[in-house]
Short mmCIF file of C-alpha atoms in Angstrom, two decimals:
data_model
loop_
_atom_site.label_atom_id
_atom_site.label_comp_id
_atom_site.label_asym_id
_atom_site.label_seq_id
_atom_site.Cartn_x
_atom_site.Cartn_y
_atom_site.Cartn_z
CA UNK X 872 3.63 13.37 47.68
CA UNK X 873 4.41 11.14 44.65
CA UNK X 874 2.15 8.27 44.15
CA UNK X 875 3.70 4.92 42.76
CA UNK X 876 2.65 4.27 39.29
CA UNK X 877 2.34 0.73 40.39
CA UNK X 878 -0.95 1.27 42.23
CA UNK X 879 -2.68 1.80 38.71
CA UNK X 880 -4.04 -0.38 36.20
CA UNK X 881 -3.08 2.25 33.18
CA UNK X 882 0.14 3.63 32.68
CA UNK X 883 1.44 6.95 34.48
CA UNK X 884 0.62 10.02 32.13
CA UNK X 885 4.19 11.08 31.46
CA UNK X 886 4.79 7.57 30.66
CA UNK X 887 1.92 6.60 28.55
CA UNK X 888 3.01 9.93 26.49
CA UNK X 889 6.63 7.77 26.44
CA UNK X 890 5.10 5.36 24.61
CA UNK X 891 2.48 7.07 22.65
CA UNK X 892 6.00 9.16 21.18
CA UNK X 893 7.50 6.13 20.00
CA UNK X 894 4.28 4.46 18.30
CA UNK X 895 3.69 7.57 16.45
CA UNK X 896 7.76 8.37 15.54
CA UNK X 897 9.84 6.61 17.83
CA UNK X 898 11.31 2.57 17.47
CA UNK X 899 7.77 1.37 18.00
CA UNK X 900 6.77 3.27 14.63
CA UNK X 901 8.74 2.61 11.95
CA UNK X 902 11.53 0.59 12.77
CA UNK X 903 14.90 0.80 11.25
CA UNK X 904 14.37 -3.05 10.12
CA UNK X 905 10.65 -2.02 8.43
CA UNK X 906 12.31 1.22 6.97
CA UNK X 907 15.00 -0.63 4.98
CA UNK X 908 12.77 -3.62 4.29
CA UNK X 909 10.08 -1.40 2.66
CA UNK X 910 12.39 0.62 0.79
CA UNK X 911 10.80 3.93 2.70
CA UNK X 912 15.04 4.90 2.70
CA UNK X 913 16.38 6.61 -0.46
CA UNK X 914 19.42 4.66 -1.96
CA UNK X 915 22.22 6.49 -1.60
CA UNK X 916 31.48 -8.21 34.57
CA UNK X 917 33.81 -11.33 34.85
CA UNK X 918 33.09 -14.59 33.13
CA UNK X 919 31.00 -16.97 34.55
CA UNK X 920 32.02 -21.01 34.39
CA UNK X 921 31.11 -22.10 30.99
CA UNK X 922 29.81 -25.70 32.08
CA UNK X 923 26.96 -23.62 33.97
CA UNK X 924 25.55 -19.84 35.44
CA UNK X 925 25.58 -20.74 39.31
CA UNK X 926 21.83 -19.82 40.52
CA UNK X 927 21.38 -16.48 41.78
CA UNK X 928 19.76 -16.64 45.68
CA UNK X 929 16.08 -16.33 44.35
CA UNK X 930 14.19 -14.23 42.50
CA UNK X 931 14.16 -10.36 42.14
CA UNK X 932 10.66 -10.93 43.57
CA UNK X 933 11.42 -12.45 46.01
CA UNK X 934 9.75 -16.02 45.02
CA UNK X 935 11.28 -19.00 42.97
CA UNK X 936 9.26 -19.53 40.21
CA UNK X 937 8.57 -22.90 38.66
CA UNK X 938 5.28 -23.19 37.44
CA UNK X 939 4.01 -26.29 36.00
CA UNK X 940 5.01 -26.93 32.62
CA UNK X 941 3.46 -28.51 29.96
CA UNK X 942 6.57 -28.66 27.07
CA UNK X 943 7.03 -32.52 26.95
CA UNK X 944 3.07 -33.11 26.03
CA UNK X 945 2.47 -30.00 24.13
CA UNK X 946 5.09 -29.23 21.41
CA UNK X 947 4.00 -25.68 20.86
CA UNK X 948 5.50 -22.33 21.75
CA UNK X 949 3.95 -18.82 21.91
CA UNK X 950 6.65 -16.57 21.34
CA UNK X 951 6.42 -12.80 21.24
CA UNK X 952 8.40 -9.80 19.64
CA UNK X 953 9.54 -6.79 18.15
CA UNK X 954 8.30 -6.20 14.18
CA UNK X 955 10.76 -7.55 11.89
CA UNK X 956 13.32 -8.39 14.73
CA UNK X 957 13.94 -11.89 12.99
CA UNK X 958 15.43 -13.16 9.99
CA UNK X 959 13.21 -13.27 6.77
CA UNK X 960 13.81 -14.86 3.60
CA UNK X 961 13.82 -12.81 0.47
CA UNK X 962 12.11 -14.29 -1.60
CA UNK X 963 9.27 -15.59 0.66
CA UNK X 964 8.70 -13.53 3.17
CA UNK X 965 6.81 -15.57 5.33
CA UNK X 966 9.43 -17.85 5.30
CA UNK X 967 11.43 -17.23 8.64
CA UNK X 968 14.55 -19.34 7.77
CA UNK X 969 15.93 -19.65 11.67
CA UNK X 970 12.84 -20.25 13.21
CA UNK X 971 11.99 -23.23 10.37
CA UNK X 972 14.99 -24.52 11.34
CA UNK X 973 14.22 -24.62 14.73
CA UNK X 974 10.62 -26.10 14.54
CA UNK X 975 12.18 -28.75 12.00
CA UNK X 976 15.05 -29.94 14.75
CA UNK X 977 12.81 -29.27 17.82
CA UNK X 978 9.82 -30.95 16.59
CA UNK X 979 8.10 -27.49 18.50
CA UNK X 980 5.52 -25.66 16.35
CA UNK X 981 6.06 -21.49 17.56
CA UNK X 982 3.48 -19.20 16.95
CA UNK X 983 5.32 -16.13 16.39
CA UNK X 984 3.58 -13.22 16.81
CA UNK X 985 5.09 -9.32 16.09
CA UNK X 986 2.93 -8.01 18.83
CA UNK X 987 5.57 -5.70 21.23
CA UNK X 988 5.50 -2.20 19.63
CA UNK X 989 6.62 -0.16 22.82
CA UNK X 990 8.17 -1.70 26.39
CA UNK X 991 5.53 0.06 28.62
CA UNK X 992 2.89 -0.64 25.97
CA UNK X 993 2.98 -4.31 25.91
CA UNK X 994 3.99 -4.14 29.90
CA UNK X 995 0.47 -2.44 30.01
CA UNK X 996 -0.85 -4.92 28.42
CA UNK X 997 0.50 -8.53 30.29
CA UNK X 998 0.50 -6.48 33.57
CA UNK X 999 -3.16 -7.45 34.41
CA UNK X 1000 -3.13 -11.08 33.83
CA UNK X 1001 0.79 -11.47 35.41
CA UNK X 1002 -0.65 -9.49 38.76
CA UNK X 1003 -3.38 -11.69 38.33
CA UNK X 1004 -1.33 -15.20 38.50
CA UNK X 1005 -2.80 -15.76 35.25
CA UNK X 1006 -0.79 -17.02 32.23
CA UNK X 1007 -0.47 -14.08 29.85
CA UNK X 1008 -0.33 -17.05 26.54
CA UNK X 1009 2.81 -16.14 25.49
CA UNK X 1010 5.64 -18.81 26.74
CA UNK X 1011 9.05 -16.03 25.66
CA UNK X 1012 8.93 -12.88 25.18
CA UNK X 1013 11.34 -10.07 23.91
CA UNK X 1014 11.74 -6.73 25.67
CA UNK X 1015 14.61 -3.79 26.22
CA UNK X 1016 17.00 -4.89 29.43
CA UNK X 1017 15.01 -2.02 31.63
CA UNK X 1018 11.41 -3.40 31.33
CA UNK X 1019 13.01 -7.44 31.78
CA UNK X 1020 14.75 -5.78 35.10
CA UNK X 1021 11.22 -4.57 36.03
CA UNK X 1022 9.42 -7.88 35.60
CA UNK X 1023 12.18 -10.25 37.22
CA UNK X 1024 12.26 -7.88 40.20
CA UNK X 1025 8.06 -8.52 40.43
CA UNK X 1026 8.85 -11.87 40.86
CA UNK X 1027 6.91 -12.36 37.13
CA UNK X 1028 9.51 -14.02 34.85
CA UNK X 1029 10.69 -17.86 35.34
CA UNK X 1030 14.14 -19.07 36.33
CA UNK X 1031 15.41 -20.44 33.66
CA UNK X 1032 16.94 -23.73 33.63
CA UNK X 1033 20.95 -23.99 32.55
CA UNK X 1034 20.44 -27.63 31.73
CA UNK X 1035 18.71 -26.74 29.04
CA UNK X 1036 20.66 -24.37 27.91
CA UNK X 1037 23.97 -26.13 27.44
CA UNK X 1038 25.04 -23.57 24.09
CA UNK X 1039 23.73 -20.69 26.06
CA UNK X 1040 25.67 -21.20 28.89
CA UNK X 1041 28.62 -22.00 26.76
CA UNK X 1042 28.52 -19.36 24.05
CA UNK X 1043 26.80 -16.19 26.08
CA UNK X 1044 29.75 -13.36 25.65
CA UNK X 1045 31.43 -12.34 28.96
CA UNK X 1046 30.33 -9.23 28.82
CA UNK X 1047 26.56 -9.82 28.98
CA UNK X 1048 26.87 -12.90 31.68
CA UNK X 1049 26.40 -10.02 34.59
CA UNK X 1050 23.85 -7.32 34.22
CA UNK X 1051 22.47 -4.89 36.70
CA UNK X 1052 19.07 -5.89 35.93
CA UNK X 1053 19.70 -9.94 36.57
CA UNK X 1054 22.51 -10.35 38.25
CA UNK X 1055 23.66 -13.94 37.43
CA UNK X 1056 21.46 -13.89 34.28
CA UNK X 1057 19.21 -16.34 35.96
CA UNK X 1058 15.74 -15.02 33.86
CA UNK X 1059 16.78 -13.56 30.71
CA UNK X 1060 19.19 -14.02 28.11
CA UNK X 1061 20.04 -11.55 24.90
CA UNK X 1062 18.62 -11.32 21.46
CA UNK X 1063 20.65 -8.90 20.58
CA UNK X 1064 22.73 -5.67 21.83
CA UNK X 1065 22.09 -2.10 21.41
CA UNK X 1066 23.96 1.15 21.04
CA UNK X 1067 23.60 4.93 20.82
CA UNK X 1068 26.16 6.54 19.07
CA UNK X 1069 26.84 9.55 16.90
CA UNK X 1070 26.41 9.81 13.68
CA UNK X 1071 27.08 12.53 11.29
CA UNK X 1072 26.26 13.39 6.79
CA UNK X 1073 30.44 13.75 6.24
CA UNK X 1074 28.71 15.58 2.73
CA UNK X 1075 26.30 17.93 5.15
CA UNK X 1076 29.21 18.86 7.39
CA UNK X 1077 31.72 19.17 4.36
CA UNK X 1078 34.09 16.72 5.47
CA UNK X 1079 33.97 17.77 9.15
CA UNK X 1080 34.18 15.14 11.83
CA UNK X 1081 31.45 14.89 14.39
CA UNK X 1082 32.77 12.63 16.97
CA UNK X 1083 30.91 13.91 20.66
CA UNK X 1084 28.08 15.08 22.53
CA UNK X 1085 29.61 18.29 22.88
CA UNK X 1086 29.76 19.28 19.21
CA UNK X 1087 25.86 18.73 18.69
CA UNK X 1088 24.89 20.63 21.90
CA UNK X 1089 27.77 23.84 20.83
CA UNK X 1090 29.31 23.59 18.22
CA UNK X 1091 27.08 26.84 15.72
CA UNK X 1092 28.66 25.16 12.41
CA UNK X 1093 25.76 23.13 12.98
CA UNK X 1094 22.91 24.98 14.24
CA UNK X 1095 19.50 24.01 13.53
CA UNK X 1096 20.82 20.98 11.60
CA UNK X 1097 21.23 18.36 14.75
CA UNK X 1098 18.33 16.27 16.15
CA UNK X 1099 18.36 13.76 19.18
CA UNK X 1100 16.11 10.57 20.15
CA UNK X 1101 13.01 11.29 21.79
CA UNK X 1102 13.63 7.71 23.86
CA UNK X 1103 14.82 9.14 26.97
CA UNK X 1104 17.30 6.99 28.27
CA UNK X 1105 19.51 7.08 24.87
CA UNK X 1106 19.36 10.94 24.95
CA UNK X 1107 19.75 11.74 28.65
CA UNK X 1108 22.40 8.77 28.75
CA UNK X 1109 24.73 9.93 25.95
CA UNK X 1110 24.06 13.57 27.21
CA UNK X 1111 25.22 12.22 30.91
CA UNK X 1112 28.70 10.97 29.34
CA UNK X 1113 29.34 13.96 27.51
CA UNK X 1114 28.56 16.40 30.98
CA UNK X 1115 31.16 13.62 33.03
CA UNK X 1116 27.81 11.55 34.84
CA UNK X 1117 28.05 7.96 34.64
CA UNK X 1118 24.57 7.05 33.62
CA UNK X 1119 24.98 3.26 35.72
CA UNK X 1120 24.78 5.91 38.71
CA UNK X 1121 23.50 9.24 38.52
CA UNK X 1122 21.23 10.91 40.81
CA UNK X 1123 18.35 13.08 40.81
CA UNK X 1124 20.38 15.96 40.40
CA UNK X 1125 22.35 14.78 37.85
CA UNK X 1126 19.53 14.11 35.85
CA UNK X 1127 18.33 17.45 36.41
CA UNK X 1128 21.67 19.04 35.55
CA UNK X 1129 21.90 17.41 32.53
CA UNK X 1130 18.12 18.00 31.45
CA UNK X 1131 19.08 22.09 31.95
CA UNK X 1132 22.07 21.38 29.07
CA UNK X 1133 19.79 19.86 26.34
CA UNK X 1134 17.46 22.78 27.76
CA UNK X 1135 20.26 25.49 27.14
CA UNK X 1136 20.57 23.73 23.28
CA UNK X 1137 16.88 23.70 22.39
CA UNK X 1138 16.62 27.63 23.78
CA UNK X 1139 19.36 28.24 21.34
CA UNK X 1140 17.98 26.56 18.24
CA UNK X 1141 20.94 24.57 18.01
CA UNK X 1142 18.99 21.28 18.10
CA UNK X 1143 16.91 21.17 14.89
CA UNK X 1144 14.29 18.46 16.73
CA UNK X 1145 13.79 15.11 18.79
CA UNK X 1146 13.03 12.39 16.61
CA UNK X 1147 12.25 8.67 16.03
CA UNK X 1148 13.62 6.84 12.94
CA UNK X 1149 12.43 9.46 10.67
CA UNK X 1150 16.04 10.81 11.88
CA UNK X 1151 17.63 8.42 8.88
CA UNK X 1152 15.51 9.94 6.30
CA UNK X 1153 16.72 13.19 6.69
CA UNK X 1154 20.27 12.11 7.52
CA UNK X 1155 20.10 10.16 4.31
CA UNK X 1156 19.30 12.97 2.77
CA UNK X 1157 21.99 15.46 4.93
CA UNK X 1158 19.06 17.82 5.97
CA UNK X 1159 20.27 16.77 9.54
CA UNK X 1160 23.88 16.76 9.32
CA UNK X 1161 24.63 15.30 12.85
CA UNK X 1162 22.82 13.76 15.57
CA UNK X 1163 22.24 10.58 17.61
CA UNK X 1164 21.65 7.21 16.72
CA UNK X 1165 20.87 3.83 16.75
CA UNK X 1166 23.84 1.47 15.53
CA UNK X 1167 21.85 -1.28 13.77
CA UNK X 1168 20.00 1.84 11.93
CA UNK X 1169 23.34 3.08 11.09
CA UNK X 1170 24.83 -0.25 9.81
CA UNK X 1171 22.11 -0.33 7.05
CA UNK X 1172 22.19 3.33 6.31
CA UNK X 1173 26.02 3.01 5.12
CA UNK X 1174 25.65 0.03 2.87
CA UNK X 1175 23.84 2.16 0.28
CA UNK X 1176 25.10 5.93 1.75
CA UNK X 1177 29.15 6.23 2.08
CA UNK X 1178 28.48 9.82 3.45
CA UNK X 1179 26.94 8.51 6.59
CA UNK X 1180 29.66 7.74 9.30
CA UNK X 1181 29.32 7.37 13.08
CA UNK X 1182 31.28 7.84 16.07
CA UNK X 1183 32.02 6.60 19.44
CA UNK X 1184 32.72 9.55 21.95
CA UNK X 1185 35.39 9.59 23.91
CA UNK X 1186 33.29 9.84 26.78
CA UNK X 1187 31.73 6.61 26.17
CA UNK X 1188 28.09 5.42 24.22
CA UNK X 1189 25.08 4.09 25.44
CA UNK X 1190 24.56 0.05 25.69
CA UNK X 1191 21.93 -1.89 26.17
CA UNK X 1192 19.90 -5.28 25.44
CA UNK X 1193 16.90 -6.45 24.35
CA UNK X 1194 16.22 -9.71 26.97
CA UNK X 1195 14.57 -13.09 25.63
CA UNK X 1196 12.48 -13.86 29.56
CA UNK X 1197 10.00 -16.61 29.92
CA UNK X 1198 6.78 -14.83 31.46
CA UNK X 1199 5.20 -16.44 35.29
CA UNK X 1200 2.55 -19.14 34.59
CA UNK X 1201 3.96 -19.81 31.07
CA UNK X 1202 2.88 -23.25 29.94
CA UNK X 1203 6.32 -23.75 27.92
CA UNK X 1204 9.05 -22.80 29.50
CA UNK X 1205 11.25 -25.72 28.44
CA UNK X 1206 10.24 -25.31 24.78
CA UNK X 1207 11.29 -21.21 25.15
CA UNK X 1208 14.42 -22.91 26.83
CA UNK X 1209 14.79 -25.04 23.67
CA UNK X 1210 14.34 -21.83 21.34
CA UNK X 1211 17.09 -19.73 23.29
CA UNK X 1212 19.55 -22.45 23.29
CA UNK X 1213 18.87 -22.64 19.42
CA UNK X 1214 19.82 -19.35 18.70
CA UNK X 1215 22.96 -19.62 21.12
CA UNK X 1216 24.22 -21.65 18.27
CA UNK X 1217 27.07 -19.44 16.40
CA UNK X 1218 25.81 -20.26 12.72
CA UNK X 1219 22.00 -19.39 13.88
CA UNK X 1220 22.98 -16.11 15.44
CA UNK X 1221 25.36 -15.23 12.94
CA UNK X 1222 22.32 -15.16 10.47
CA UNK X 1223 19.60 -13.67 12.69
CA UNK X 1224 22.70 -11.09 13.23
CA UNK X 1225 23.37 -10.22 9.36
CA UNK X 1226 19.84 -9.36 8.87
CA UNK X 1227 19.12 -6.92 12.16
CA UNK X 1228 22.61 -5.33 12.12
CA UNK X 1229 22.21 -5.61 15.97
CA UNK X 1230 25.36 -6.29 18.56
CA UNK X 1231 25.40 -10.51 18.89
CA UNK X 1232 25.87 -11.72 22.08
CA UNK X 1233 27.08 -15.07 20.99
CA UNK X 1234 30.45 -16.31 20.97
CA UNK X 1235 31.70 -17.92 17.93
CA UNK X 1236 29.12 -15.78 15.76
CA UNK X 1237 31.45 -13.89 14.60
CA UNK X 1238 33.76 -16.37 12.22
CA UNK X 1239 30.17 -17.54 11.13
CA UNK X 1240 29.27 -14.13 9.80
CA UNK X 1241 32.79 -14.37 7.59
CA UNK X 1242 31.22 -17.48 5.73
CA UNK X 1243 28.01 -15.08 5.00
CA UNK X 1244 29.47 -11.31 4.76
CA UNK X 1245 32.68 -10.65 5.45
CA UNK X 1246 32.34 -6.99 5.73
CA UNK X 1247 29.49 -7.61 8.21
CA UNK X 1248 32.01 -9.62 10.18
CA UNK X 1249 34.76 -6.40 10.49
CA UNK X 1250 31.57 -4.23 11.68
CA UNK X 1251 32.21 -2.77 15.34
CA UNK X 1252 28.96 -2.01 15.78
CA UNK X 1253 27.73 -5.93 15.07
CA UNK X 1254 31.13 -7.29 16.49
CA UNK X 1255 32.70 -4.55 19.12
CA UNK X 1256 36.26 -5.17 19.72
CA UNK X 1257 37.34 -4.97 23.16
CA UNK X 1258 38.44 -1.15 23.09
CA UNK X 1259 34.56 -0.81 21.87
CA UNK X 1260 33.14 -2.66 24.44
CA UNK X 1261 34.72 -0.94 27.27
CA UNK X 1262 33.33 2.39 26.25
CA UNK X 1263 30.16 1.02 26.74
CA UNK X 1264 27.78 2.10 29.62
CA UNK X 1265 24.68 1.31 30.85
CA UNK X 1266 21.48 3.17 31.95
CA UNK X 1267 21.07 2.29 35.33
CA UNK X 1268 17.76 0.28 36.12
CA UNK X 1269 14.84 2.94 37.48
CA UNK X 1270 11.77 2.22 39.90
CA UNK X 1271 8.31 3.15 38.43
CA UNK X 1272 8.09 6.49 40.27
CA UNK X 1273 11.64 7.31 39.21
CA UNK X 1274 10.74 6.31 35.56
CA UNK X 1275 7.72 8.34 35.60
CA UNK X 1276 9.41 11.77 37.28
CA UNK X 1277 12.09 11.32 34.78
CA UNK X 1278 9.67 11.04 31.50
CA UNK X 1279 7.81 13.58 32.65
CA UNK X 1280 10.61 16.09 32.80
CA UNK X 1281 11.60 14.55 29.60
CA UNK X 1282 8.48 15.56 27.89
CA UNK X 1283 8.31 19.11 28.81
CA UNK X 1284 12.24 19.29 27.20
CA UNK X 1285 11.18 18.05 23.82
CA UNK X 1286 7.79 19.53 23.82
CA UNK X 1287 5.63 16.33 23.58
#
């Protein structure tokens, strides 16, 4: 009988391994955005109206949340997220020229604090005091679009308030106004898109073109020179297009059919190793000559590499978002409302996008980013056109116990 993570204070084991993987090599580590900024890298649905979201028919949780809120008397705001997942000025670094802007026009003072390494860390960590009714002290918070799902379905994220919101509402792209994990996007709203894709060394391969799934599982021109992510959902997701399983549906089996693929690749020593973002180093370098990767990573790795190119299969490439949500018994909601509108602005996400390199979800962003850096602007994976976009696809949202079966078989594939 499988016991539901959810009945334990601590994380499941195959989980907690998850996570420990990516604070040792995986996104929680070394980020792509601390890589470049330290130098560690050698040189080289339908719409929705747009004069408001119509409210969803309560909560994931089952429970309207409103909690009292303090924002008109107390112009603060705790807000929480990744390491270097905001713009930074040059020359000052503790200079954060967005969020200045924002406390200067808001009158709100933020404390922004870099404290979410790892989704099921930091969910480990809130997860008492939100089970608790307690207010966690953090009035916004950024996490990836699976861990938001998990929260708003508790009934442990706030409704958020469209009133507020008027350049949010407006200026949200289509194709992020219905998500699987908040339908209606009642709780959360983006900070900024993800993709998987592949990439490949054009140097390492001479000239070759890597351009699917297929060709780093098979292909022996480049055996024991391919690595893959050791976050699960990007490999097993990207692996699930290439084998014909939409990853917004799979099963249990299909998981499992999949899992015996990468299996067949690793027995065969045509996958060099699972990796983190130490993947860039060595793709940098063309000791890894093709695997799979993170678009923002990939965006920064060409500016000083021309060898480095990517690729969106034919079969399709994993999408995702990282969701701004406002947690249960935060003291600020309408000041994290405030602070998500801001950056709904086009000229404010336009230059929070040219320094992560990740997808913007704002409309209008876009002819911003030509004032700043025009070849930033032409980027697909900043700016997907519309052929690019509908490639897209989803992992579809997992319970606990499913999330902790799946890890666990996970683990045993790439030996951690």
């Amino acid at each position: 009988m499988d016991l539901d993570p959810e009945l334990y204070d601590g994380l499941p084991d195959p989980v907690r391994k998850a996570w420990e993987r990516s604070l040792t090599s995986g996104r929680a580590a070394m980020s792509r955005r601390r890589l470049l900024r330290l130098g560690s890298l050698a040189a080289g649905g339908a719409a929705l109206a747009a004069c408001g979201i119509p409210p969803a028919a309560g909560s994931g949780g089952g429970t309207e949340r409103r909690d009292p809120d303090h924002s008109k008397k107390e112009r603060v705001l705790n807000f929480a997220n990744w390491p270097l997942y905001i713009d930074v000025d040059d020359k000052n670094k503790k200079k954060r020229p967005t969020l200045n802007r924002f406390e200067k026009q808001s009158g709100v003072k933020v404390k922004y604090v870099e404290d979410i390494n790892d989704n099921n860390e930091f969910y480990g960590k809130i997860k008492p005091q939100l089970a608790a009714g307690q207010d966690t002290g953090r009035d916004l918070i950024c996490l990836s679009d699976w861990m938001a799902g998990r929260i708003i379905r508790q009934g442990w994220a706030q409704r958020l308030d469209p009133a507020h919101m008027p350049h949010a509402v407006a200026n949200l792209e289509d194709r992020f106004r219905t998500a699987a994990h908040d339908p209606g996007r009642q709780f959360s709203y983006p900070w900024a898109g993800t993709a998987c894709v592949v990439a490949y060394n054009k140097k390492a391969t001479g000239g070759k073109k890597v351009t699917s799934v297929s060709q780093l599982l098979e292909d022996d021109f480049l055996k024991g020179r391919v690595s893959m992510l050791t976050e699960m959902t990007d490999t097993m997701g990207l692996a699930m297009l290439d084998t014909g399983i939409d990853p917004q549906k799979f099963t249990a089996r299909d998981f499992d059919r999949t899992l015996a693929r990468l299996q067949k690749a690793v027995d065969a020593k045509q996958l060099r190793r699972f990796s983190g973002n130490d993947y860039l180093d060595e793709l940098n370098s063309g000791d890894i000559a093709a695997c799979l990767a993170w678009a923002g990573d990939i965006v920064q790795l060409r500016i000083d590499n021309p060898d480095v190119e990517f690729a969106l299969p034919e079969s399709g490439y994993l999408f995702g978002t990282d969701d701004l949500l406002v947690p249960a018994k935060a003291r600020h909601r309408a000041n994290a409302e405030a602070m998500i509108d801001f950056y709904y602005r086009p000229r404010e996400a336009a230059e929070l996008a040219a320094w992560v390199n990740y997808i913007c979800p704002v409309t209008g962003a876009k002819a911003e980013m030509e004032k700043i850096d025009k070849d930033l602007a032409e980027d697909p994976l900043i700016f997907p056109d519309a052929e690019t976009i509908a490639r897209g696809r989803n992992f579809r949202p997992m319970s606990t116990g499913e999330h902790a079966r799946f890890e666990n078989k996970f683990a045993k594939l790439i030996g951690a």
